[in-house]
XYZ file of N, CA, C and O in Angstrom:
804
model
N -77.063 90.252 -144.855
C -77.828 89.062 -144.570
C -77.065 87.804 -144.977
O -77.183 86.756 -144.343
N -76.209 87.941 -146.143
C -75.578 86.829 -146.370
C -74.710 86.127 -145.607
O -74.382 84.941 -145.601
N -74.257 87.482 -144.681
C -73.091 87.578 -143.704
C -73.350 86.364 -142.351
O -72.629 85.597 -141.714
N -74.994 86.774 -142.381
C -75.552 86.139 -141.294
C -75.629 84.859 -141.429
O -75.294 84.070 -140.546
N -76.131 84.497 -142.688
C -76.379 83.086 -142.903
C -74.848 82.000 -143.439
O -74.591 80.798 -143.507
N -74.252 83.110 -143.682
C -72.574 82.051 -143.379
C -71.994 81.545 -142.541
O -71.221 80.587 -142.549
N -72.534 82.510 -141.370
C -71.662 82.571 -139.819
C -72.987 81.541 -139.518
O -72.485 80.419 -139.572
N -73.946 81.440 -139.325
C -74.858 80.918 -138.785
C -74.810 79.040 -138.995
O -75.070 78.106 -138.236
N -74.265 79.151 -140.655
C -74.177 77.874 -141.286
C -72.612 77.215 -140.707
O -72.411 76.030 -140.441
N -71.667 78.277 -140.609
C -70.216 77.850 -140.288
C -70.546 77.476 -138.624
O -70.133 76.425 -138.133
N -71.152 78.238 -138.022
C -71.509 77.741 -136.489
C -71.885 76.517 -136.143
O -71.322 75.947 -135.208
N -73.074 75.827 -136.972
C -73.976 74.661 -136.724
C -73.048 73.340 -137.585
O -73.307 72.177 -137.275
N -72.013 73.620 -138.625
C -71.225 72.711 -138.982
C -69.972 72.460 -137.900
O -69.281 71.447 -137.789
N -69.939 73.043 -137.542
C -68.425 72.946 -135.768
C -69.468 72.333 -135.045
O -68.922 71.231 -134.999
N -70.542 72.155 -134.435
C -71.238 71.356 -133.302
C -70.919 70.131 -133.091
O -71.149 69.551 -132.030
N -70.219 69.491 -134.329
C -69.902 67.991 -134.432
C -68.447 67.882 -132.975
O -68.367 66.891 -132.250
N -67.642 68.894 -132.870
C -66.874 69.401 -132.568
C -67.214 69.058 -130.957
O -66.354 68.612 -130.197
N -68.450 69.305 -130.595
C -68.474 69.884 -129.188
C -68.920 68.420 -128.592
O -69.360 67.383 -129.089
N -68.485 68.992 -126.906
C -68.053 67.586 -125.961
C -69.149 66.740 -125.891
O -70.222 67.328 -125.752
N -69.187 65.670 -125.939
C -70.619 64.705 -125.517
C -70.765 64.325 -124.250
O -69.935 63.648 -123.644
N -71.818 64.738 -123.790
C -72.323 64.576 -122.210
C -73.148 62.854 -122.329
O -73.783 62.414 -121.371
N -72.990 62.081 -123.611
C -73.745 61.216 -123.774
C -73.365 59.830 -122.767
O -72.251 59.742 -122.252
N -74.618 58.588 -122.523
C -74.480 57.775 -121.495
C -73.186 56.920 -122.228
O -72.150 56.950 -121.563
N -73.124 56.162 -123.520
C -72.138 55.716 -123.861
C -71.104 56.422 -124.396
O -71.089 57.650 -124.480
N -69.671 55.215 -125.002
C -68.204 55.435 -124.894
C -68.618 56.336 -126.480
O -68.143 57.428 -126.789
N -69.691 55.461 -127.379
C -70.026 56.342 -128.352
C -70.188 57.626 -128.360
O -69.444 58.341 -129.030
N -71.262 58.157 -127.559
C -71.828 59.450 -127.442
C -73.017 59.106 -128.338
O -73.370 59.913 -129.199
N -73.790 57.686 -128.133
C -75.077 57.939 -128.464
C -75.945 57.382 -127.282
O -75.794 56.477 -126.462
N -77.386 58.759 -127.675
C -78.370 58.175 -126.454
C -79.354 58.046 -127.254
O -79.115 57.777 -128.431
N -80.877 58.230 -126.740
C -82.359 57.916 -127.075
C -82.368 59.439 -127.497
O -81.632 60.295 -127.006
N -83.294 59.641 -128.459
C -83.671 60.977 -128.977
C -85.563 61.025 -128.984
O -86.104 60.099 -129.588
N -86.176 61.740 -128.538
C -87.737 61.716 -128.829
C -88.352 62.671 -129.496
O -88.019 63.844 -129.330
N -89.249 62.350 -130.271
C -90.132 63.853 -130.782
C -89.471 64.358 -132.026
O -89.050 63.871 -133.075
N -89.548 65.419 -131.524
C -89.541 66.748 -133.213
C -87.507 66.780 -132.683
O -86.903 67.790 -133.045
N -87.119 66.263 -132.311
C -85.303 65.773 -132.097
C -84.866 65.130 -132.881
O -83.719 65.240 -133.314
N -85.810 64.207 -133.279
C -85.117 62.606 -133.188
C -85.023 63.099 -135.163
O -84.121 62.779 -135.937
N -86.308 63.952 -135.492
C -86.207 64.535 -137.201
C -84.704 65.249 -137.480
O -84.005 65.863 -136.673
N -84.463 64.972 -138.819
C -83.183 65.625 -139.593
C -83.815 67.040 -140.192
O -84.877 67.167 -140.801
N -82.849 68.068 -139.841
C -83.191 69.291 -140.272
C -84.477 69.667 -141.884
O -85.315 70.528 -142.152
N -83.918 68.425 -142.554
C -84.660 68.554 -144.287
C -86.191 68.287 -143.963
O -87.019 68.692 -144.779
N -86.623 67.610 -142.786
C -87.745 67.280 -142.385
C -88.276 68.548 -141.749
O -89.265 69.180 -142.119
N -87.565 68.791 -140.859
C -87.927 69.986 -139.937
C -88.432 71.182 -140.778
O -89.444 71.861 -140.603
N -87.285 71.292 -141.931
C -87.924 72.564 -142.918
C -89.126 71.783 -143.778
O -90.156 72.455 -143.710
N -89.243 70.991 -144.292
C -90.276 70.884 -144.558
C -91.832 70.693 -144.344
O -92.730 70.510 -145.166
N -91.850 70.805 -142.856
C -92.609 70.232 -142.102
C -93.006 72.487 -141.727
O -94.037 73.159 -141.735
N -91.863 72.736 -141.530
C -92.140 74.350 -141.221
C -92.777 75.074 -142.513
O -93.792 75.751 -142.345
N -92.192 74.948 -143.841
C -92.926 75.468 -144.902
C -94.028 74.604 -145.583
O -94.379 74.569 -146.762
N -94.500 73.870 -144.422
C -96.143 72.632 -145.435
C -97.135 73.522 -144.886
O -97.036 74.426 -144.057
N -97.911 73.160 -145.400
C -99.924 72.935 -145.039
C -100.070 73.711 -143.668
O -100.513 74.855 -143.563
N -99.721 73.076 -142.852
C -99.569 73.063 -141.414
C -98.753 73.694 -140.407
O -98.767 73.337 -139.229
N -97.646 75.152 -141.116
C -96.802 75.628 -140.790
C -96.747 76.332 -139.925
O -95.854 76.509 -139.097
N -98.150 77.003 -140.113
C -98.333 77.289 -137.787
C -98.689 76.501 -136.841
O -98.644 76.945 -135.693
N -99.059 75.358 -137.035
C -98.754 74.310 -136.169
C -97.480 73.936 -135.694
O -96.927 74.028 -134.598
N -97.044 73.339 -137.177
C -95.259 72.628 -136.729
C -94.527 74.166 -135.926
O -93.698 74.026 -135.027
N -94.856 75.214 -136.277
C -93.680 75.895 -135.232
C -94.123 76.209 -133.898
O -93.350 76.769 -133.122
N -95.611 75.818 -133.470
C -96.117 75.855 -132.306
C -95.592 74.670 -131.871
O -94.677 74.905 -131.082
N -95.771 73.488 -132.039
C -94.998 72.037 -131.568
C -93.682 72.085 -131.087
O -93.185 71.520 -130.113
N -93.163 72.889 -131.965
C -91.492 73.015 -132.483
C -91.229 74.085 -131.323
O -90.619 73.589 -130.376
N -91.562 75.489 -131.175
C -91.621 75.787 -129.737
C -91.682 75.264 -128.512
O -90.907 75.579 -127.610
N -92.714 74.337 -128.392
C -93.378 73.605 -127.265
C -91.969 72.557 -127.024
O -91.652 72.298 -125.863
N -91.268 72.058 -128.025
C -90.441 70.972 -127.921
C -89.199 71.222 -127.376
O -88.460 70.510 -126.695
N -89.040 72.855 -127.971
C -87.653 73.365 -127.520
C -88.039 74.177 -125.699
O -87.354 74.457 -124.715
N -89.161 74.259 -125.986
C -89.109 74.402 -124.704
C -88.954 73.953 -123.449
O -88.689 74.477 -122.367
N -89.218 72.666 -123.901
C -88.881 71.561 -123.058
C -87.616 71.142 -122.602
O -87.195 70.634 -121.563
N -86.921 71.652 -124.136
C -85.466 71.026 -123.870
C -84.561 71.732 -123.075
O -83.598 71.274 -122.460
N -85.027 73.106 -123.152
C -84.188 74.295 -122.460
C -84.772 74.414 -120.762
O -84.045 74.585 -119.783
N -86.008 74.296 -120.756
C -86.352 73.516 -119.476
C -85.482 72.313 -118.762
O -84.889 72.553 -117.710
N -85.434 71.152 -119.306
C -84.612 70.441 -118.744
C -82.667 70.680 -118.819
O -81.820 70.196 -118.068
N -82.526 71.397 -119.757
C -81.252 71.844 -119.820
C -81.086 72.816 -118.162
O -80.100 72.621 -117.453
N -81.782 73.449 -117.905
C -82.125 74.461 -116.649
C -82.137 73.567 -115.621
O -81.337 73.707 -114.696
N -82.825 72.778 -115.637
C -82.977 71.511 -114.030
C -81.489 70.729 -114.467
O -80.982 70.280 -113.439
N -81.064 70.582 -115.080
C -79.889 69.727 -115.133
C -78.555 69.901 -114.935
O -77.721 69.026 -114.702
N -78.367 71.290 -115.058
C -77.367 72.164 -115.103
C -76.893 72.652 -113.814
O -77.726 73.257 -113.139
N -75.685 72.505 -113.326
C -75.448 73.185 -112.020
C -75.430 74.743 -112.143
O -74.887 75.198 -113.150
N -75.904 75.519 -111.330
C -75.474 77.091 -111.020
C -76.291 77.670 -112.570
O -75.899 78.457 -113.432
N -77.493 76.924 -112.442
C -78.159 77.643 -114.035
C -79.535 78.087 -113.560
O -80.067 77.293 -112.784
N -80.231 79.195 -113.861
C -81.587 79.711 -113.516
C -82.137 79.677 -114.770
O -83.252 79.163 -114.853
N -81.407 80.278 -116.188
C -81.835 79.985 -117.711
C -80.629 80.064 -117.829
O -79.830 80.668 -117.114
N -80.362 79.127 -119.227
C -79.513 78.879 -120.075
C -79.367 79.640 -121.386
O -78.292 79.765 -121.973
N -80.383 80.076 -121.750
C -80.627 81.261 -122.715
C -81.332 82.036 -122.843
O -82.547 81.860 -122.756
N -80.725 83.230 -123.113
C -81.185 84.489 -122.930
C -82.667 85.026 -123.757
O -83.075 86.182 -123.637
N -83.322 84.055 -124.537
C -84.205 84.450 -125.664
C -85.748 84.099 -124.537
O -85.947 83.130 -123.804
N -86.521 85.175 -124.768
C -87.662 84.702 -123.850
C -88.444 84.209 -124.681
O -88.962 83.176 -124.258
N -88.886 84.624 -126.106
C -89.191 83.401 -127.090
C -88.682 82.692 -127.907
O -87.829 82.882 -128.775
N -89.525 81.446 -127.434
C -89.470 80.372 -128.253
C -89.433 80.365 -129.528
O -88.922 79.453 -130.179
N -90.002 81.442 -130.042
C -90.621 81.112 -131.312
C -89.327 81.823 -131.912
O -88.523 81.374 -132.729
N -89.352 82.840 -131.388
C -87.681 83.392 -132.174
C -86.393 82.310 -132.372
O -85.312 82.340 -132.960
N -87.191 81.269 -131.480
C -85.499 80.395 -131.505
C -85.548 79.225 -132.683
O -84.631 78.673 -133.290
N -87.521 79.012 -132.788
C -87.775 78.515 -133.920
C -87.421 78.731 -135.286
O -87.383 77.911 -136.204
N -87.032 80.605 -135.291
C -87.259 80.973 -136.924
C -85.080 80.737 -136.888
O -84.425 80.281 -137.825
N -84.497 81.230 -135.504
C -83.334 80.931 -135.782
C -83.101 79.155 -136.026
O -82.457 78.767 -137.002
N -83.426 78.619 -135.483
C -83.142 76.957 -135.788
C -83.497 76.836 -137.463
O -82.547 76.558 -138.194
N -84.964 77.058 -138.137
C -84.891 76.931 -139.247
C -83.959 77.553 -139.962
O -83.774 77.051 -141.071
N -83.268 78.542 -139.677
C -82.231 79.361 -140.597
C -80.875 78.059 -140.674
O -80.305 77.453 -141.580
N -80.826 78.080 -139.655
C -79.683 76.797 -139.184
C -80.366 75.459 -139.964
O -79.458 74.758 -140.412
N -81.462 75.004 -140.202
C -81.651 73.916 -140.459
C -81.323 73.893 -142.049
O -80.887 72.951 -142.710
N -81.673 75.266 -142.489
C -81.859 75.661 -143.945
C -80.146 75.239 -144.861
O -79.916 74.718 -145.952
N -79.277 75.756 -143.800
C -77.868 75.718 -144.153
C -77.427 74.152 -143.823
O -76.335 73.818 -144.282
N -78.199 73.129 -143.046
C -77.312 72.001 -142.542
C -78.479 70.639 -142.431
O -78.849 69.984 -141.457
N -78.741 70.587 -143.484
C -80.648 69.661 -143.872
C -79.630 68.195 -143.394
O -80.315 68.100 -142.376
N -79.041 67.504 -143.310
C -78.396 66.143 -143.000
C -78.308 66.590 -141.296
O -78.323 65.486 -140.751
N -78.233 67.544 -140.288
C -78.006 67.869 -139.324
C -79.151 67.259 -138.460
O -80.290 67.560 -138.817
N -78.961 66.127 -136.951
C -80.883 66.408 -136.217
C -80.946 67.726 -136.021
O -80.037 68.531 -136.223
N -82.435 68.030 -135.476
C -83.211 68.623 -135.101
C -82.394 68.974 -133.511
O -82.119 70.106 -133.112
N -82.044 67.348 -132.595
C -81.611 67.700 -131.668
C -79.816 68.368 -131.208
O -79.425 69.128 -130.322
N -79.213 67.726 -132.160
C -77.769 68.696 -132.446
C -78.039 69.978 -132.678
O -77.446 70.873 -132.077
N -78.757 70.151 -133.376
C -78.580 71.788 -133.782
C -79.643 72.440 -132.876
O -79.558 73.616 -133.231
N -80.382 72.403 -132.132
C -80.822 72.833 -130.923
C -79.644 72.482 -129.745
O -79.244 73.562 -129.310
N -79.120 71.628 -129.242
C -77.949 71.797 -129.087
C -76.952 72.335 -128.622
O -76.551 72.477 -127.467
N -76.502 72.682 -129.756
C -75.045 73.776 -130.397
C -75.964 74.917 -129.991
O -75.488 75.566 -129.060
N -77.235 75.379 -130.454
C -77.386 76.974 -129.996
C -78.031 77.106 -128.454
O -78.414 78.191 -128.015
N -78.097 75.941 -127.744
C -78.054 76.257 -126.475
C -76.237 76.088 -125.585
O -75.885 76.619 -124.532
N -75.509 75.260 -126.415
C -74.143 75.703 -126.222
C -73.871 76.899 -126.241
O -73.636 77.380 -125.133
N -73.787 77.880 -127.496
C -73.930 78.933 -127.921
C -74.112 79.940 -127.087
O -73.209 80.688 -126.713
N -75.300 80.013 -126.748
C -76.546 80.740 -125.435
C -75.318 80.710 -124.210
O -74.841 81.804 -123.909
N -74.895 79.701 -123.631
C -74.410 79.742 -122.717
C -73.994 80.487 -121.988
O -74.300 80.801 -120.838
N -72.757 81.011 -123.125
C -72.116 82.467 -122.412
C -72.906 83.271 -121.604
O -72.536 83.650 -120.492
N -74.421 83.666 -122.314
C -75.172 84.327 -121.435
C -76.141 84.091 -120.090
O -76.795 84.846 -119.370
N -75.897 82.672 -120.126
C -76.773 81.681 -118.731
C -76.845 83.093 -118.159
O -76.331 84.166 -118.474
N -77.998 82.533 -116.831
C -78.233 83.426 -115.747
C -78.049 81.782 -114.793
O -78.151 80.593 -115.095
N -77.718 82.595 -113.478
C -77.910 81.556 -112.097
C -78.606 82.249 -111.298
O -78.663 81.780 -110.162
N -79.199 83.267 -111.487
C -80.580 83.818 -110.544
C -81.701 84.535 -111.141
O -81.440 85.621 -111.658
N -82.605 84.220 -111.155
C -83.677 84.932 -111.695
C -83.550 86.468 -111.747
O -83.236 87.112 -110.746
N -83.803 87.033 -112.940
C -83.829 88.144 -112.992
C -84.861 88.830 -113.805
O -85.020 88.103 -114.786
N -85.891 90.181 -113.930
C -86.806 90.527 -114.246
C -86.807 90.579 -115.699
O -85.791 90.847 -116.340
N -88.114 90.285 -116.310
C -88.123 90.419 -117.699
C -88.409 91.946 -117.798
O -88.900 92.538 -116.836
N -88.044 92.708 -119.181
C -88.368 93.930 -119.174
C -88.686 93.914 -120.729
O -88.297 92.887 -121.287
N -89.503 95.122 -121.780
C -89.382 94.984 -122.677
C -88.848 95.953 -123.465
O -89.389 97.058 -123.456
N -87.606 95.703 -124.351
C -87.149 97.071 -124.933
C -87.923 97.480 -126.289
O -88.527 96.676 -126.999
N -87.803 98.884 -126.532
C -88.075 99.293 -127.282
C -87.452 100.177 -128.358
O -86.823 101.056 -127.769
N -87.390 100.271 -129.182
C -86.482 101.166 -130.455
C -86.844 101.337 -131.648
O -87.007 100.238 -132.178
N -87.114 102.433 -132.544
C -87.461 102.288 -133.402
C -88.957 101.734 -134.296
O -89.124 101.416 -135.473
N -89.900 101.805 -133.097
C -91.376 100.680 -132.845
C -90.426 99.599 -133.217
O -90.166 99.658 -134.418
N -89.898 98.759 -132.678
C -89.210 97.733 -132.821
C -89.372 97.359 -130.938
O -89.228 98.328 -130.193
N -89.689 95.850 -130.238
C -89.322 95.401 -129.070
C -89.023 93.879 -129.149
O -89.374 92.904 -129.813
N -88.411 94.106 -128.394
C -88.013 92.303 -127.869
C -88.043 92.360 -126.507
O -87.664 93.436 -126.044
N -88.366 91.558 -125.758
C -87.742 91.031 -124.165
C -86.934 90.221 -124.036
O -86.498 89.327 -124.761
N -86.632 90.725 -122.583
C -85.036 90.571 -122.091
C -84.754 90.617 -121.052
O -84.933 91.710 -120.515
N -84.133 89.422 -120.146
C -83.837 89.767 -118.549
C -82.711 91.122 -118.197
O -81.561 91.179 -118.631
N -83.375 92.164 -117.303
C -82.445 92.678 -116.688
C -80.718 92.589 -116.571
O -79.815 93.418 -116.678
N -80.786 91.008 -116.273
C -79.223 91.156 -116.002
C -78.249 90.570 -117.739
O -77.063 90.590 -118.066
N -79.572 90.100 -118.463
C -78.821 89.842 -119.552
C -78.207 91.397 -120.405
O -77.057 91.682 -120.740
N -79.355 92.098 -120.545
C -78.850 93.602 -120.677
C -77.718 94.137 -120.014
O -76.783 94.635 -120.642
N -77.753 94.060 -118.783
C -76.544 94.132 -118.259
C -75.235 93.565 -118.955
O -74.332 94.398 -119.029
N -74.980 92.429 -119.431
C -73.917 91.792 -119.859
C -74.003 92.573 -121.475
O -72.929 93.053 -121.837
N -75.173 92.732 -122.447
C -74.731 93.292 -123.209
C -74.321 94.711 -123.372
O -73.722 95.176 -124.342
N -74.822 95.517 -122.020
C -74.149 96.672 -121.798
C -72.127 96.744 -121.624
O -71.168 97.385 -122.055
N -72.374 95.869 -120.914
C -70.625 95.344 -120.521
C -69.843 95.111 -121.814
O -68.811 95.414 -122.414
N -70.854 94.458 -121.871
C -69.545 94.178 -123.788
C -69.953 95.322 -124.621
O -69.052 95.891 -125.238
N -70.746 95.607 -124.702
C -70.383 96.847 -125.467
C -69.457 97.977 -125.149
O -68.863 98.603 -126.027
N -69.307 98.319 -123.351
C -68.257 98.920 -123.078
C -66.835 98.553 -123.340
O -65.952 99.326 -123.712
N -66.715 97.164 -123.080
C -65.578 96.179 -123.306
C -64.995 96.208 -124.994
O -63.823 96.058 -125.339
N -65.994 96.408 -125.752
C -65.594 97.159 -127.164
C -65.803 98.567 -127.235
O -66.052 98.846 -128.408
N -65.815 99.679 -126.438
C -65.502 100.575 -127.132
C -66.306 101.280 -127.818
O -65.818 102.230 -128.431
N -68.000 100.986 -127.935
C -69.016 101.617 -128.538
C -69.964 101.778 -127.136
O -71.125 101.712 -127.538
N -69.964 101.938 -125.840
C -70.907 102.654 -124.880
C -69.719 103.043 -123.815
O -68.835 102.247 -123.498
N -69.824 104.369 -123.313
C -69.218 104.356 -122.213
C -69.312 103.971 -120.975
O -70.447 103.524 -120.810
N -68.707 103.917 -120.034
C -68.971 102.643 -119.082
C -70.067 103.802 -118.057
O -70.734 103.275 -117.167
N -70.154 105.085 -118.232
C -71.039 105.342 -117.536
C -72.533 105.067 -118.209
O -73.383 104.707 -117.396
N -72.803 105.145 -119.084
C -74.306 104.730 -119.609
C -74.427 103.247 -119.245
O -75.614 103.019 -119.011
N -73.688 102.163 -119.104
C -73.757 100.874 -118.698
C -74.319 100.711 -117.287
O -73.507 100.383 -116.422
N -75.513 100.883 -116.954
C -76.838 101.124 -116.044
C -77.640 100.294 -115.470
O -78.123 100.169 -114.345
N -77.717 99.474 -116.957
C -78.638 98.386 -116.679
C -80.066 98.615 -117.123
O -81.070 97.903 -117.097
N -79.812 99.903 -117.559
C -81.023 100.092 -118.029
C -81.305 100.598 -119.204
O -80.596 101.590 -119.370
N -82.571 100.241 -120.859
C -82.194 100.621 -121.948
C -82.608 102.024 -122.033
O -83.541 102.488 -121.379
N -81.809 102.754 -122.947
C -82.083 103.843 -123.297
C -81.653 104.145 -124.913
O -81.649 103.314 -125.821
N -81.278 105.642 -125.002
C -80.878 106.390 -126.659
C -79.498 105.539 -126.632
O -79.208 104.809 -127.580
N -78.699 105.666 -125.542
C -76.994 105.726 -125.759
C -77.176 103.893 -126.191
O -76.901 103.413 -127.290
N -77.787 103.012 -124.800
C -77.121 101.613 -124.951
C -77.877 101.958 -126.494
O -76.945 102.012 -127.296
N -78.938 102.163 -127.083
C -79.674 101.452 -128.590
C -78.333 101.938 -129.944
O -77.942 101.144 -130.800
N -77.891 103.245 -129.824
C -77.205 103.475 -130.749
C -75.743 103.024 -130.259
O -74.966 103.187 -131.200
N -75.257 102.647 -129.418
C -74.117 101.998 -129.046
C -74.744 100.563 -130.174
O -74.514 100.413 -131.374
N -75.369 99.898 -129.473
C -75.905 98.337 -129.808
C -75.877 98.490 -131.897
O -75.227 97.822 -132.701
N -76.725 99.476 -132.107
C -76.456 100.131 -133.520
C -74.899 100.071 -134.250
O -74.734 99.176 -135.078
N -74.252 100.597 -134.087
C -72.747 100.935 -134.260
C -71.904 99.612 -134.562
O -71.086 99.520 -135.477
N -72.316 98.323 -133.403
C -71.696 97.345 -133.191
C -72.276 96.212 -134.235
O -71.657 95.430 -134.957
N -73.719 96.412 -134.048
C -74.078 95.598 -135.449
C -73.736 95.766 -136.434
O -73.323 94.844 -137.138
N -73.798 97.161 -136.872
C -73.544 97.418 -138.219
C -72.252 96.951 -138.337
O -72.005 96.301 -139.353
N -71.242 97.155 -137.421
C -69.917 96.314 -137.655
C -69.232 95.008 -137.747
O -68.204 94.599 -138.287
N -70.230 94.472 -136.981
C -70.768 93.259 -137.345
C -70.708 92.470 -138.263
O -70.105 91.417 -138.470
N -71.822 93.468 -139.125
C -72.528 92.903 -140.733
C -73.744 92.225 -140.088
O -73.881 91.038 -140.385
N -74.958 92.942 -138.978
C -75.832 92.514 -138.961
C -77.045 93.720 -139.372
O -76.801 94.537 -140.259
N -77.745 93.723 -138.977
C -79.465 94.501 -139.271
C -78.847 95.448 -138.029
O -78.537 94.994 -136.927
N -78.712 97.098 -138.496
C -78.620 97.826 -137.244
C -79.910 98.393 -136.757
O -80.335 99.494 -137.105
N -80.761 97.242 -135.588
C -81.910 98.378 -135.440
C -81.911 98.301 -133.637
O -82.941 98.132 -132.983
N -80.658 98.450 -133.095
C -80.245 98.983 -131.819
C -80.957 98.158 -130.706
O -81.255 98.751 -129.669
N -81.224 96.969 -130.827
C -82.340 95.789 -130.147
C -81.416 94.990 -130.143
O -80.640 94.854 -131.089
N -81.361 94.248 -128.908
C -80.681 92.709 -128.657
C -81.578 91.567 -128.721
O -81.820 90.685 -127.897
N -82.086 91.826 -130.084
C -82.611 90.680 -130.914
C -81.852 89.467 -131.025
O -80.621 89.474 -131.047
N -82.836 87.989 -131.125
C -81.924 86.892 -130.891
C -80.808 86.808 -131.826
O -79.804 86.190 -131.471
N -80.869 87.476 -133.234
C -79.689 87.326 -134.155
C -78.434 88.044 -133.124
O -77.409 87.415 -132.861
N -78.639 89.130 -132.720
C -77.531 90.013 -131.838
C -77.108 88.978 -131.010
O -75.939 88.635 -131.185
N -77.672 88.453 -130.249
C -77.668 88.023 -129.194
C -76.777 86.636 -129.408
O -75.877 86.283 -128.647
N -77.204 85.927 -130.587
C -76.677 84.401 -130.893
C -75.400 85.634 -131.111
O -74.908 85.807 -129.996
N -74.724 86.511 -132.117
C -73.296 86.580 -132.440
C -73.009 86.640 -131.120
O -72.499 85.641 -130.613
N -73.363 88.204 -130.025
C -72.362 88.068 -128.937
C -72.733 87.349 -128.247
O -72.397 87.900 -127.199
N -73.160 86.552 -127.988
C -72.739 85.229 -127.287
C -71.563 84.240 -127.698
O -70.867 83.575 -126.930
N -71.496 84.297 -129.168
C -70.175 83.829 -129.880
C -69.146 84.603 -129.632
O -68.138 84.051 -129.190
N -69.131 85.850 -129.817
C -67.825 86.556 -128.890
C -67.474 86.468 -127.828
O -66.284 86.569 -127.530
N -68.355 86.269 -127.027
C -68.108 85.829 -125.270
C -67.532 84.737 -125.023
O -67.145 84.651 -123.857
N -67.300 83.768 -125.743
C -67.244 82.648 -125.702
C -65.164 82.728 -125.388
O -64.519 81.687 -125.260
C-alpha cells in the first residue's frame, strides 16, 4: 500500500510537467466549482460533517469534466476507462492526500491525462466482472486492452486474450499486480487500471 501511495503521489507531482491546452501565453484560464478548491480543502470537505454529500457533488463535478473532456476531444467516445465516479473520487482524494497545495482541477487533470492511454473512440458494452465476490465494471474493449498487455508481458497467453473475463485473464491480472506491489485480487480495479495506463503510456 505504501507502494501505491508513492507512485500515486510521484504521479500527481509531474502534472506540473504536462502540456497546457490553456487560452493564454500563461496557461491560465477560468476555473468553476469544486476545481477552482486546493486539494487541503477538498480533503477536508471529504472527511467533515457532510462527507457523503461532498463526494456526491465531487462525483457529479468530475463528471462533468470527463463529459466535456469526451465532446472536446477528437476521435474520443470516453476518455476513461472507470465507469464510476465515485471510484475516481476515493482515487483523487488519495492524490489530494499526498499533494494538499495541488487544485482540485490539475489533479483531476493529470488522471484524466493518465486514463488516456485507455480512451475508447467507439462505444463499447459495459459488462460486470467478477472474482473472488469482488466486481467492478468495465467496457468490453477496455478488457480487451488489458488482456493485450497482459499478453504483451508475459502473464496470459495470447490464446485466453478473448475479450472475455474468466479463471486465466483473473489470475494472469493476479500475478501482474502482485508484481506490481499492488492488492492481488485479479479485478481491473481503478488502482490497476490508473498503473497500466501508466505503463501504456
Amino acid at each position: 500500500m505504501n507502494k501505491i501511495k508513492a507512485l500515486i503521489a510521484a504521479f500527481t507531482l509531474s502534472m506540473s510537467v504536462l502540456p497546457s491546452f490553456a487560452a493564454t501565453d500563461e496557461g491560465n484560464f477560468a476555473v468553476y466549482g469544486w476545481g477552482a478548491r486546493d486539494c487541503k480543502t477538498i480533503i477536508a470537505l471529504l472527511q467533515g460533517d457532510a462527507a457523503a454529500q461532498a463526494r456526491g457533488q465531487l462525483a457529479e463535478w468530475i463528471s462533468g469534466y470527463i463529459t466535456a473532456q469526451n465532446r472536446s476531444s477528437d476521435s474520443v467516445y470516453d476518455i476513461v476507462p472507470v465507469k464510476s465516479h465515485y471510484a475516481l473520487v476515493s482515487l483523487t482524494q488519495s492524490i489530494c492526500a499526498n499533494n494538499l497545495d495541488q487544485s482540485l482541477e490539475g489533479v483531476i487533470s493529470a488522471i484524466v491525462q493518465n486514463f488516456s492511454t485507455l480512451k475508447l473512440s467507439t462505444e463499447s458494452s459495459i459488462v460486470t466482472l467478477t472474482y473472488n465476490d469482488q466486481s467492478v465494471d468495465l467496457n468490453e474493449a477496455t478488457l480487451r486492452i488489458v488482456q493485450d498487455f497482459l499478453v504483451a508481458n508475459d502473464h496470459l497467453d495470447a490464446a485466453a486474450a478473448d475479450g472475455k473475463f474468466g479463471p486465466q485473464t483473473a489470475m494472469a491480472l493476479e500475478r501482474w499486480q502482485e508484481a506490481s506491489g499492488l492488492s492481488p485480487n485479479g479485478l481491473p480495479d481503478i488502482v490497476t487500471l490508473f498503473f497500466l495506463a501508466q505503463k501504456l503510456r
